[in-house]
Coordinates of C-alpha atoms in Angstrom, one line a residue:
Chain A
X132 CA 12.8 -4.3 62.5
X133 CA 15.3 -5.5 60.5
X134 CA 12.9 -5.9 57.4
X135 CA 11.8 -2.5 58.2
X136 CA 15.3 -1.5 57.9
X137 CA 15.8 -3.4 54.3
X138 CA 13.0 -1.8 52.6
X139 CA 13.5 1.3 54.6
X140 CA 17.3 1.1 52.5
X141 CA 16.0 -0.4 49.1
X142 CA 13.2 2.3 49.0
X143 CA 15.7 5.2 49.7
X144 CA 18.6 3.8 47.5
X145 CA 15.5 3.5 44.6
X146 CA 17.1 4.2 41.2
X147 CA 15.3 7.3 39.8
X148 CA 12.9 6.6 38.0
X149 CA 13.7 8.6 34.7
X150 CA 18.1 9.6 34.0
X151 CA 19.0 11.1 31.0
X152 CA 23.0 13.2 31.0
X153 CA 24.2 14.8 28.5
X154 CA 21.7 14.0 25.3
X155 CA 22.8 15.2 22.2
X156 CA 21.2 14.2 18.9
X157 CA 21.4 16.1 15.4
X158 CA 19.7 15.2 12.1
X159 CA 22.4 15.1 9.2
X160 CA 19.2 17.0 6.8
X161 CA 18.4 19.8 8.7
X162 CA 21.3 19.9 11.4
X163 CA 18.4 20.2 14.2
X164 CA 17.7 18.4 17.0
X165 CA 18.6 18.0 20.6
X166 CA 22.7 19.4 22.7
X167 CA 23.4 18.2 25.7
X168 CA 20.2 17.8 27.9
X169 CA 20.5 16.3 31.1
X170 CA 17.0 15.9 33.8
X171 CA 15.8 13.7 36.2
X172 CA 12.2 12.8 37.1
X173 CA 11.2 10.9 39.9
X174 CA 9.0 8.4 40.9
X175 CA 5.5 9.4 40.8
X176 CA 6.5 13.2 39.7
X177 CA 4.5 15.1 36.6
X178 CA 7.5 16.3 34.0
X179 CA 7.1 18.9 31.5
X180 CA 9.0 19.8 28.4
X181 CA 8.0 22.8 27.5
X182 CA 9.0 24.7 24.0
X183 CA 7.6 25.4 20.3
X184 CA 7.8 23.2 17.0
X185 CA 10.7 22.1 17.0
X186 CA 12.5 23.1 19.6
X187 CA 13.7 19.1 20.7
X188 CA 10.8 18.1 22.5
X189 CA 10.0 15.3 20.3
X190 CA 13.0 14.4 19.3
X191 CA 14.2 14.1 23.0
X192 CA 11.7 12.0 23.5
X193 CA 12.6 9.6 20.8
X194 CA 15.3 9.1 22.3
X195 CA 14.2 8.3 25.8
X196 CA 11.6 5.8 23.8
X197 CA 14.6 4.1 22.4
X198 CA 13.6 4.7 18.6
X199 CA 16.9 6.4 18.3
X200 CA 20.0 6.2 19.8
X201 CA 21.6 9.3 20.0
X202 CA 25.2 10.8 19.1
X203 CA 26.1 10.9 23.0
X204 CA 24.8 10.7 26.2
X205 CA 23.0 8.0 28.3
X206 CA 20.0 7.6 30.0
X207 CA 18.2 5.2 32.4
X208 CA 14.9 4.4 33.2
X209 CA 14.4 3.0 36.6
X210 CA 18.3 2.1 36.6
X211 CA 18.4 0.4 33.6
X212 CA 20.5 1.2 30.7
X213 CA 18.5 2.5 27.8
X214 CA 21.0 2.0 25.4
X215 CA 22.6 -1.4 26.6
X216 CA 18.7 -2.8 27.7
X217 CA 16.3 -1.7 25.3
X218 CA 14.2 -4.6 25.9
X219 CA 13.4 -4.3 29.1
X220 CA 13.7 -0.5 29.3
X221 CA 10.4 -0.6 26.6
X222 CA 9.1 -3.1 28.9
X223 CA 9.1 -0.4 31.8
X224 CA 8.0 2.6 29.3
X225 CA 4.3 3.4 28.4
X226 CA 4.1 6.0 25.0
X227 CA 2.2 7.7 22.8
X228 CA 3.4 9.6 19.9
X229 CA 2.9 13.3 18.7
X230 CA 1.1 11.7 15.3
X231 CA -0.5 8.1 16.8
X232 CA -1.2 5.6 14.4
X233 CA -3.2 2.2 14.0
X234 CA -4.0 -1.0 11.7
X235 CA -7.4 1.0 9.8
X236 CA -8.8 -2.4 9.3
X237 CA -8.6 -3.6 12.3
X238 CA -10.8 -2.8 15.7
X239 CA -10.6 -0.3 17.8
X240 CA -10.4 -3.3 20.4
X241 CA -7.8 -5.5 18.1
X242 CA -5.2 -2.7 18.3
X243 CA -5.1 -2.1 21.8
X244 CA -5.1 -5.8 22.7
X245 CA -2.6 -6.2 20.1
X246 CA -0.3 -3.9 21.5
X247 CA -1.2 -5.3 25.2
X248 CA -0.3 -8.5 24.5
X249 CA 3.4 -7.4 22.5
X250 CA 4.2 -5.9 25.8
X251 CA 3.5 -9.6 27.9
X252 CA 0.3 -8.7 29.7
X253 CA -1.7 -12.4 29.9
X254 CA -4.8 -12.2 28.0
X255 CA -7.2 -11.9 31.0
X256 CA -5.6 -9.3 32.2
X257 CA -5.2 -7.6 29.0
X258 CA -8.5 -8.1 28.6
X259 CA -9.7 -6.1 32.0
X260 CA -7.2 -3.7 31.4
X261 CA -8.8 -2.8 27.9
X262 CA -12.4 -2.8 29.3
X263 CA -11.7 -0.5 31.9
X264 CA -9.8 1.9 29.9
X265 CA -12.3 2.2 26.7
X266 CA -14.7 2.5 29.7
X267 CA -12.8 5.2 31.0
X268 CA -12.0 7.2 27.8
X269 CA -15.7 6.4 26.6
X270 CA -14.6 4.4 23.5
X271 CA -16.5 1.3 24.7
X272 CA -19.2 2.0 22.6
X273 CA -16.7 2.1 19.5
X274 CA -14.1 -0.9 20.8
X275 CA -15.7 -3.8 17.7
X276 CA -15.6 -0.4 14.8
X277 CA -12.4 -0.3 12.7
X278 CA -10.2 1.9 13.6
X279 CA -10.3 4.2 10.3
X280 CA -13.9 4.9 10.9
X281 CA -12.6 6.7 14.6
X282 CA -12.2 10.2 14.5
X283 CA -8.4 11.8 15.2
X284 CA -9.6 12.4 19.0
X285 CA -10.9 8.9 19.3
X286 CA -7.4 7.6 17.5
X287 CA -5.7 9.9 20.2
X288 CA -7.7 8.0 22.7
X289 CA -6.8 5.0 21.5
X290 CA -2.9 5.2 21.8
X291 CA -3.6 6.5 25.5
X292 CA -5.4 3.2 26.1
X293 CA -2.2 1.6 24.2
X294 CA 0.0 3.2 26.1
X295 CA -1.6 2.5 29.4
X296 CA -2.9 -0.9 29.4
X297 CA 0.6 -3.1 30.2
X298 CA 0.6 -0.4 33.5
X299 CA 4.2 1.0 32.7
X300 CA 6.6 2.3 35.5
X301 CA 7.4 5.8 33.1
X302 CA 4.6 7.3 30.7
X303 CA 6.5 9.2 28.0
X304 CA 3.6 11.6 26.2
X305 CA 4.1 13.6 23.0
X306 CA 1.2 16.9 22.8
X307 CA -1.2 13.9 25.2
X308 CA -4.0 15.9 24.7
X309 CA -3.5 18.0 21.4
X310 CA -6.9 17.1 19.4
X311 CA -9.0 15.6 22.3
X312 CA -12.0 17.4 23.4
X313 CA -12.6 19.0 26.4
X314 CA -14.0 16.1 28.2
X315 CA -11.6 13.6 26.8
X316 CA -8.9 16.1 28.2
X317 CA -10.3 16.8 31.7
X318 CA -10.5 12.5 32.1
X319 CA -6.8 12.3 30.7
X320 CA -5.5 15.2 33.5
X321 CA -7.7 13.0 35.9
X322 CA -6.0 9.8 34.9
X323 CA -2.1 11.8 35.0
X324 CA -2.8 12.3 38.3
X325 CA -3.9 9.0 39.8
X326 CA -1.1 7.1 37.9
X327 CA 1.3 9.8 39.1
X328 CA -0.2 9.1 42.9
X329 CA 0.6 5.5 43.1
X330 CA 4.2 5.9 41.6
X331 CA 4.3 6.5 37.9
X332 CA 6.6 9.2 36.9
X333 CA 4.8 10.8 33.7
X334 CA 6.8 13.2 30.7
X335 CA 4.4 15.2 29.0
X336 CA 5.6 17.3 26.1
X337 CA 3.3 19.9 25.1
X338 CA 3.1 23.5 24.4
X339 CA -0.2 24.0 26.1
X340 CA 1.0 26.1 28.5
X341 CA -2.8 25.7 30.8
X342 CA -2.5 21.9 31.0
X343 CA 1.4 22.1 31.9
X344 CA 1.1 24.4 34.4
X345 CA -2.0 22.7 36.3
X346 CA -0.9 19.0 36.0
X347 CA 3.3 19.5 36.6
X348 CA 4.9 19.2 39.2
X349 CA 8.6 20.6 37.6
X350 CA 8.5 22.0 33.9
X351 CA 11.6 22.4 31.1
X352 CA 11.8 24.8 28.6
X353 CA 13.4 23.8 25.3
X354 CA 14.7 26.2 23.1
X355 CA 16.6 25.4 20.0
X356 CA 17.3 22.1 21.2
X357 CA 18.9 23.5 24.3
X358 CA 17.1 23.1 27.8
X359 CA 17.2 26.9 29.1
X360 CA 15.1 26.8 32.3
X361 CA 13.8 23.6 34.7
X362 CA 12.0 24.6 38.0
X363 CA 8.5 24.2 39.3
X364 CA 5.4 26.0 37.6
X365 CA 5.4 28.3 40.7
X366 CA 9.1 29.3 40.7
X367 CA 9.8 29.5 37.1
X368 CA 6.4 32.2 37.4
X369 CA 7.2 33.7 40.2
X370 CA 10.6 34.7 38.7
X371 CA 8.6 36.8 36.4
X372 CA 7.4 39.6 39.1
X373 CA 6.8 42.9 37.1
X374 CA 6.0 41.2 33.6
X375 CA 1.9 41.0 32.1
X376 CA 0.2 39.7 29.7
X377 CA -2.7 42.1 27.5
X378 CA -5.2 40.2 25.3
X379 CA -6.8 42.0 23.2
X380 CA -9.9 40.4 20.8
X381 CA -10.0 42.3 17.9
X382 CA -13.1 43.0 15.0
X383 CA -10.1 43.2 12.1
X384 CA -6.5 41.9 11.5
X385 CA -4.0 44.4 12.1
X386 CA -0.5 45.1 11.2
X387 CA 1.0 45.7 14.8
X388 CA 3.8 47.0 14.7
X389 CA 3.3 50.3 16.6
X390 CA 2.1 48.2 19.1
X391 CA 5.8 46.5 18.8
X392 CA 7.3 49.7 19.3
X393 CA 5.5 50.8 22.9
X394 CA 7.8 51.3 25.2
X395 CA 8.2 47.6 27.3
X396 CA 6.6 45.9 25.0
X397 CA 8.1 42.6 24.8
X398 CA 6.2 40.5 22.3
X399 CA 3.6 40.6 20.4
X400 CA 1.7 37.5 18.7
X401 CA -1.5 37.2 17.2
X402 CA -3.8 34.3 18.1
X403 CA -6.7 33.7 16.1
X404 CA -9.0 37.0 16.7
X405 CA -6.7 37.9 19.7
X406 CA -3.6 40.1 20.0
X407 CA -1.5 39.2 23.1
X408 CA 0.9 41.7 24.0
X409 CA 3.7 40.5 26.8
X410 CA 5.1 43.4 28.1
X411 CA 6.4 44.9 31.5
X412 CA 3.7 46.0 33.9
X413 CA 5.0 49.5 34.2
X414 CA 2.3 52.9 35.0
X415 CA 0.2 53.5 32.3
X416 CA 1.3 50.4 29.6
X417 CA -2.4 48.9 29.0
X418 CA -3.9 52.1 28.3
X419 CA -0.5 53.0 25.8
X420 CA -1.1 49.4 24.2
X421 CA -4.7 50.0 23.7
X422 CA -3.3 53.7 21.9
X423 CA -1.4 51.2 19.9
X424 CA -3.6 48.8 18.2
X425 CA -6.3 52.0 17.7
X426 CA -3.6 53.5 15.9
X427 CA -2.5 50.5 13.8
X428 CA -6.3 50.5 12.8
X429 CA -7.5 47.9 15.6
X430 CA -11.2 47.4 16.4
X431 CA -11.2 45.9 20.2
X432 CA -13.6 44.0 21.3
X433 CA -13.2 42.7 24.4
X434 CA -9.5 43.3 26.7
X435 CA -8.2 41.2 29.5
X436 CA -4.9 41.9 31.9
X437 CA -3.7 38.4 32.9
X438 CA -1.3 37.3 35.3
X439 CA 2.0 36.0 33.6
X440 CA 1.7 32.0 33.0
X441 CA 4.8 29.7 31.9
X442 CA 4.2 31.1 28.2
X443 CA 5.6 34.9 29.6
X444 CA 8.7 33.0 31.1
X445 CA 9.5 31.4 27.7
X446 CA 9.2 34.9 26.4
X447 CA 10.8 36.3 28.8
X448 CA 14.0 33.9 28.9
X449 CA 14.2 33.5 24.7
X450 CA 12.7 36.5 23.0
X451 CA 10.2 34.1 21.4
X452 CA 6.9 33.1 21.7
X453 CA 5.5 28.7 22.2
X454 CA 3.2 29.1 19.3
X455 CA 4.7 31.1 16.3
X456 CA 7.7 29.1 15.3
X457 CA 7.8 27.0 12.1
Chain B
X270 CA -6.7 -20.9 18.1
X271 CA -7.5 -17.4 18.0
X272 CA -7.1 -15.1 15.6
X273 CA -8.6 -11.7 16.0
X274 CA -8.1 -9.5 18.4
X275 CA -4.6 -10.7 17.0
X276 CA -1.8 -11.2 19.9
X277 CA 1.3 -11.8 18.0
X278 CA 2.3 -9.6 14.8
X279 CA 1.9 -12.9 12.7
X280 CA -1.6 -13.1 13.6
X281 CA -2.2 -9.3 13.0
X282 CA -1.1 -9.6 9.3
X283 CA -3.0 -13.2 9.1
X284 CA -6.3 -11.1 10.4
X285 CA -6.1 -8.6 8.4
X286 CA -5.6 -10.6 5.0
X287 CA -8.5 -12.4 5.6
X288 CA -10.3 -9.6 7.3
X289 CA -10.5 -7.6 3.8
X290 CA -12.7 -9.6 1.8
X291 CA -12.6 -7.8 -1.6
X292 CA -9.1 -8.0 -1.6
X293 CA -8.9 -11.5 -0.6
X294 CA -11.0 -12.3 -3.7
X295 CA -8.7 -10.3 -6.1
X296 CA -5.5 -12.0 -4.4
X297 CA -7.2 -15.5 -4.5
X298 CA -8.1 -15.0 -7.9
X299 CA -4.9 -13.2 -9.6
X300 CA -3.0 -16.2 -9.8
X301 CA -6.0 -18.7 -10.8
X302 CA -6.6 -16.2 -13.5
X303 CA -3.3 -16.6 -14.7
X304 CA -1.5 -20.0 -13.9
X305 CA -4.7 -21.9 -14.6
X306 CA -5.1 -21.0 -18.8
X307 CA -1.5 -21.4 -18.8
X308 CA -1.3 -25.5 -17.6
X309 CA -4.7 -26.0 -19.6
X310 CA -3.0 -24.6 -22.9
X311 CA -0.5 -26.1 -25.0
X312 CA 2.6 -24.1 -25.0
X313 CA 5.7 -25.3 -24.2
X314 CA 6.5 -26.9 -21.0
X315 CA 9.8 -24.7 -19.8
X316 CA 7.4 -22.0 -20.7
X317 CA 4.5 -22.7 -19.0
X318 CA 6.5 -23.4 -16.1
X319 CA 8.6 -20.2 -16.2
X320 CA 5.3 -18.2 -16.3
X321 CA 4.1 -19.6 -12.6
X322 CA 7.5 -19.3 -11.2
X323 CA 7.3 -15.7 -12.6
X324 CA 4.0 -15.0 -10.3
X325 CA 5.6 -17.0 -7.3
X326 CA 8.4 -14.6 -7.7
X327 CA 6.6 -11.2 -8.0
X328 CA 4.1 -12.6 -5.4
X329 CA 6.6 -12.5 -3.0
X330 CA 8.8 -10.2 -3.4
X331 CA 6.2 -7.3 -4.2
X332 CA 3.9 -8.6 -1.0
X333 CA 6.2 -8.2 1.5
X334 CA 7.9 -5.1 0.2
X335 CA 5.1 -3.2 -0.1
X336 CA 3.3 -4.1 2.8
X337 CA 6.3 -3.4 5.3
X338 CA 7.3 0.4 3.4
X339 CA 3.8 1.5 3.8
X340 CA 3.6 0.3 7.9
X341 CA 7.3 2.3 8.1
X342 CA 5.9 4.8 6.0
X343 CA 2.6 4.8 8.7
X344 CA 5.3 4.8 11.5
X345 CA 3.6 2.1 13.3
X346 CA 5.7 -0.6 12.4
X347 CA 8.5 1.8 14.0
X348 CA 4.8 1.4 17.6
X349 CA 5.3 -1.8 16.8
X350 CA 9.0 -2.2 17.1
X351 CA 9.1 0.3 20.8
X352 CA 7.2 -2.6 22.4
X353 CA 9.5 -5.1 24.2
X354 CA 8.9 -8.6 21.3
X355 CA 12.5 -8.6 20.0
X356 CA 12.9 -6.8 16.2
X357 CA 14.3 -9.4 15.2
X358 CA 11.0 -11.9 15.6
X359 CA 9.0 -9.6 14.2
X360 CA 11.1 -9.5 10.5
X361 CA 11.0 -12.9 10.9
X362 CA 7.5 -13.3 11.8
X363 CA 6.8 -10.5 8.3
X364 CA 8.6 -13.3 6.5
X365 CA 7.0 -16.2 7.5
X366 CA 3.7 -14.7 8.0
X367 CA 3.8 -13.3 4.1
X368 CA 5.6 -16.2 2.1
X369 CA 2.6 -18.6 3.9
X370 CA -0.2 -16.2 2.9
X371 CA 1.1 -15.5 -0.3
X372 CA 1.4 -19.4 -0.7
X373 CA -2.3 -19.7 0.2
X374 CA -2.6 -17.5 -2.9
X375 CA -1.1 -19.7 -5.1
X376 CA -1.9 -23.1 -3.6
X377 CA -5.4 -23.8 -5.8
X378 CA -3.6 -22.5 -8.9
X379 CA -1.3 -25.7 -8.0
X380 CA -3.3 -28.3 -7.2
X381 CA -4.9 -27.4 -10.7
X382 CA -1.7 -27.4 -12.5
X383 CA -1.1 -30.9 -10.9
X384 CA -5.0 -32.0 -11.6
X385 CA -3.9 -31.2 -15.5
X386 CA -0.3 -32.5 -15.4
X387 CA -0.7 -35.7 -13.5
X388 CA 3.4 -36.4 -12.2
X389 CA 4.6 -38.9 -9.5
X390 CA 4.2 -37.7 -5.6
X391 CA 7.6 -37.0 -5.4
X392 CA 7.9 -34.4 -7.9
X393 CA 4.7 -33.2 -6.6
X394 CA 5.7 -32.0 -3.1
X395 CA 9.3 -30.9 -4.0
X396 CA 7.5 -28.6 -6.9
X397 CA 5.2 -27.5 -3.9
X398 CA 7.9 -27.0 -1.8
X399 CA 10.1 -25.3 -3.8
X400 CA 7.0 -22.5 -5.0
X401 CA 7.7 -22.1 -1.5
X402 CA 11.5 -21.9 -1.0
X403 CA 10.8 -19.2 -4.1
X404 CA 8.4 -17.7 -2.3
X405 CA 10.4 -17.4 0.9
X406 CA 13.6 -15.7 -1.2
X407 CA 11.1 -13.6 -2.7
X408 CA 9.8 -12.4 0.4
X409 CA 13.7 -11.7 2.1
X410 CA 14.3 -10.0 -1.1
X411 CA 11.3 -7.6 0.0
X412 CA 11.8 -7.2 2.9
X413 CA 15.7 -6.3 2.2
X414 CA 14.8 -3.8 -0.1
X415 CA 12.5 -1.9 2.5
X416 CA 15.7 -1.6 4.6
X417 CA 16.8 1.0 1.7
X418 CA 13.9 2.9 0.8
X419 CA 10.2 3.8 2.5
X420 CA 8.4 4.3 -0.8
X421 CA 6.1 1.2 -2.2
X422 CA 7.1 3.0 -5.8
X423 CA 11.3 2.2 -5.2
X424 CA 10.5 -0.8 -3.7
X425 CA 9.2 -1.9 -7.3
X426 CA 12.2 -0.6 -9.1
X427 CA 14.9 -2.1 -6.9
X428 CA 12.6 -6.0 -7.1
X429 CA 13.2 -5.3 -10.7
X430 CA 16.7 -4.2 -10.8
X431 CA 17.8 -7.6 -7.7
X432 CA 15.0 -9.5 -9.9
X433 CA 15.8 -9.6 -13.7
X434 CA 19.4 -11.1 -13.3
X435 CA 18.4 -13.8 -10.7
X436 CA 15.7 -14.7 -13.1
X437 CA 18.1 -14.8 -15.7
X438 CA 20.8 -17.4 -13.4
X439 CA 17.5 -19.5 -13.3
X440 CA 17.5 -19.8 -17.0
X441 CA 13.6 -18.7 -16.7
X442 CA 13.3 -18.5 -20.6
X443 CA 17.2 -17.4 -21.6
X444 CA 20.3 -18.9 -20.3
X445 CA 18.4 -22.8 -20.3
X446 CA 22.2 -24.4 -20.3
X447 CA 24.2 -22.6 -18.1
X448 CA 28.1 -23.2 -18.2
X449 CA 31.0 -21.7 -16.1
X450 CA 29.9 -19.2 -13.6
X451 CA 26.2 -19.2 -14.7
X452 CA 26.2 -22.2 -13.8
X453 CA 27.9 -22.0 -10.7
X454 CA 25.5 -19.1 -9.8
X455 CA 22.2 -21.4 -10.4
X456 CA 23.1 -23.4 -7.4
X457 CA 22.3 -20.6 -5.2
X458 CA 19.3 -19.4 -6.8
X459 CA 16.1 -21.1 -5.0
X460 CA 14.2 -19.7 -8.2
X461 CA 16.1 -22.8 -10.4
X462 CA 15.2 -25.3 -8.3
X463 CA 11.8 -24.3 -8.1
X464 CA 12.1 -24.1 -12.1
X465 CA 13.5 -27.3 -12.4
X466 CA 10.5 -29.0 -10.1
X467 CA 7.5 -26.8 -12.5
X468 CA 9.4 -28.5 -15.7
X469 CA 9.4 -31.9 -14.4
X470 CA 5.9 -31.3 -13.0
X471 CA 5.2 -30.3 -16.8
X472 CA 6.2 -33.4 -18.2
X473 CA 10.1 -32.4 -19.3
X474 CA 13.2 -34.2 -18.3
X475 CA 15.4 -32.5 -15.3
X476 CA 19.1 -33.0 -14.3
X477 CA 17.8 -32.2 -10.6
X478 CA 16.6 -34.6 -8.2
X479 CA 13.5 -34.7 -5.5
X480 CA 16.0 -34.6 -3.1
X481 CA 17.7 -32.0 -4.3
X482 CA 15.1 -29.5 -4.2
X483 CA 13.9 -30.7 -1.1
X484 CA 17.4 -29.9 0.4
X485 CA 19.4 -26.9 -1.3
X486 CA 16.4 -24.6 -1.2
X487 CA 16.1 -25.5 2.7
X488 CA 19.5 -24.2 3.2
X489 CA 19.6 -21.5 1.5
X490 CA 16.4 -19.8 2.4
X491 CA 17.9 -20.6 5.8
X492 CA 21.0 -18.3 5.1
X493 CA 18.8 -15.8 3.0
X494 CA 16.4 -15.6 6.4
X495 CA 19.0 -15.1 9.1
X496 CA 20.1 -12.7 6.9
X497 CA 17.3 -10.9 6.7
X498 CA 16.4 -11.2 10.2
X499 CA 19.7 -9.5 11.3
X500 CA 18.8 -6.4 9.6
X501 CA 16.2 -6.0 12.1
X502 CA 17.3 -3.6 14.2
X503 CA 17.9 -0.6 10.9
X504 CA 14.9 -2.1 9.2
X505 CA 12.7 -1.1 12.4
X506 CA 13.5 2.2 13.4
X507 CA 12.8 5.7 12.2
X508 CA 13.5 7.1 8.8
X509 CA 14.9 10.5 9.6

């Protein structure tokens, strides 16, 4: 009985997986960075950092990965101080940077094995873990090919394998699915859910809102280096009652100024052949938006009115979109 | 001992060195192509020693400096530094493995020099050690330079600015009989000991005795290696 209470006490008192307080880092060259960011991620939680390019996602991950020291603020990984005990923290982290690089003249296997051993994994465990991960991410057939012959997506998968092979407690992933084919994206999502179920804390920096919405337990929005909102995807989206998103597919690009001037339209963003209109949910607004597009000379080939997403939440909060900055 | 797949930084460098076959062929041939004709010709002994010295200095400095800056630019070295491996250990391995690989490149040419110019075993060992100490020093300079630039082209520029005065003080071509401050400074440059040893190999009488060639460069190199390893946290951090 005493053992049970001791284990329960240890479980209850276990420090959170990742805790950051007041992280500030400004790049001297550009003046950009992050300002006073605080967040807390629990064991087994998948936490999303969402924001447009330049919002500070990668900068925050640089700090949390111990690559750079912040100007001020502190963070802990599983209770270990990330500024004072960097090597201990590094051993507990799995890291995939936004632009992964490898030794091009070594094979994929040699690269992954090298990193696994640098993380202190012994030979037998490294070979076992890597065999499983190469199979899982469909890279087994290419394991002995030189990395310089890999496609971008294969390089990304290799970086994921390197991040996972040593069995990290906390996983930091920067744009993990960018460049991955659909099957690999699904495999990655399945792996993240499995890891989360086994107690691994996962932080994903991304502006792929569909992925964040389906994977993350909690989401934080970053804008110009500051945290503007935080909550579960459901909470955030449900705060947007009365907002709609109209997606019009056009045959030809148009000047969309006349759409922006329609009453109730918050933001208009061109995405490929689509014109995405974030607007209020009022009677007649779809007809008004269509009228605006037609007046601008647009030839609509498809039209959809969608429920609000995390992107709409961001637009509502900041007046900007996730994808057109920079 | 298995080199590939590598389980340490130095093994990765060895695997890459022997993996690029054409580059390996060129690296092995070029010291021979420069040093052997010089050793076989009748040019004055001090110039022959100086040419070998210059090849060693250049190979060491540009080797580590350029490969480091390329890896820094690529971001791969920063990624390696984010593993729990000590940054100082990584830099030590970079330095040690580059010096040894440079030495492997120069060794065949040195052996031919010793065959063409037979000399006592003590001087052969002293000259070989002095060349290795020069390579360690030159690699340390290359790594030191990589602290201040992430451009391989800048490494060439900065290296030239640092090496020219050291080569002058060592007395490769000019300043062969230094006095005063120059003589004092010469004692702290490992290139000078290599120059003395190579002159002895080519049959010139030198002031230094073999034991000095072993002791002083070893002490100087130890200090340099320690100093360069202390720059590791800065060297391996992202250039923002």
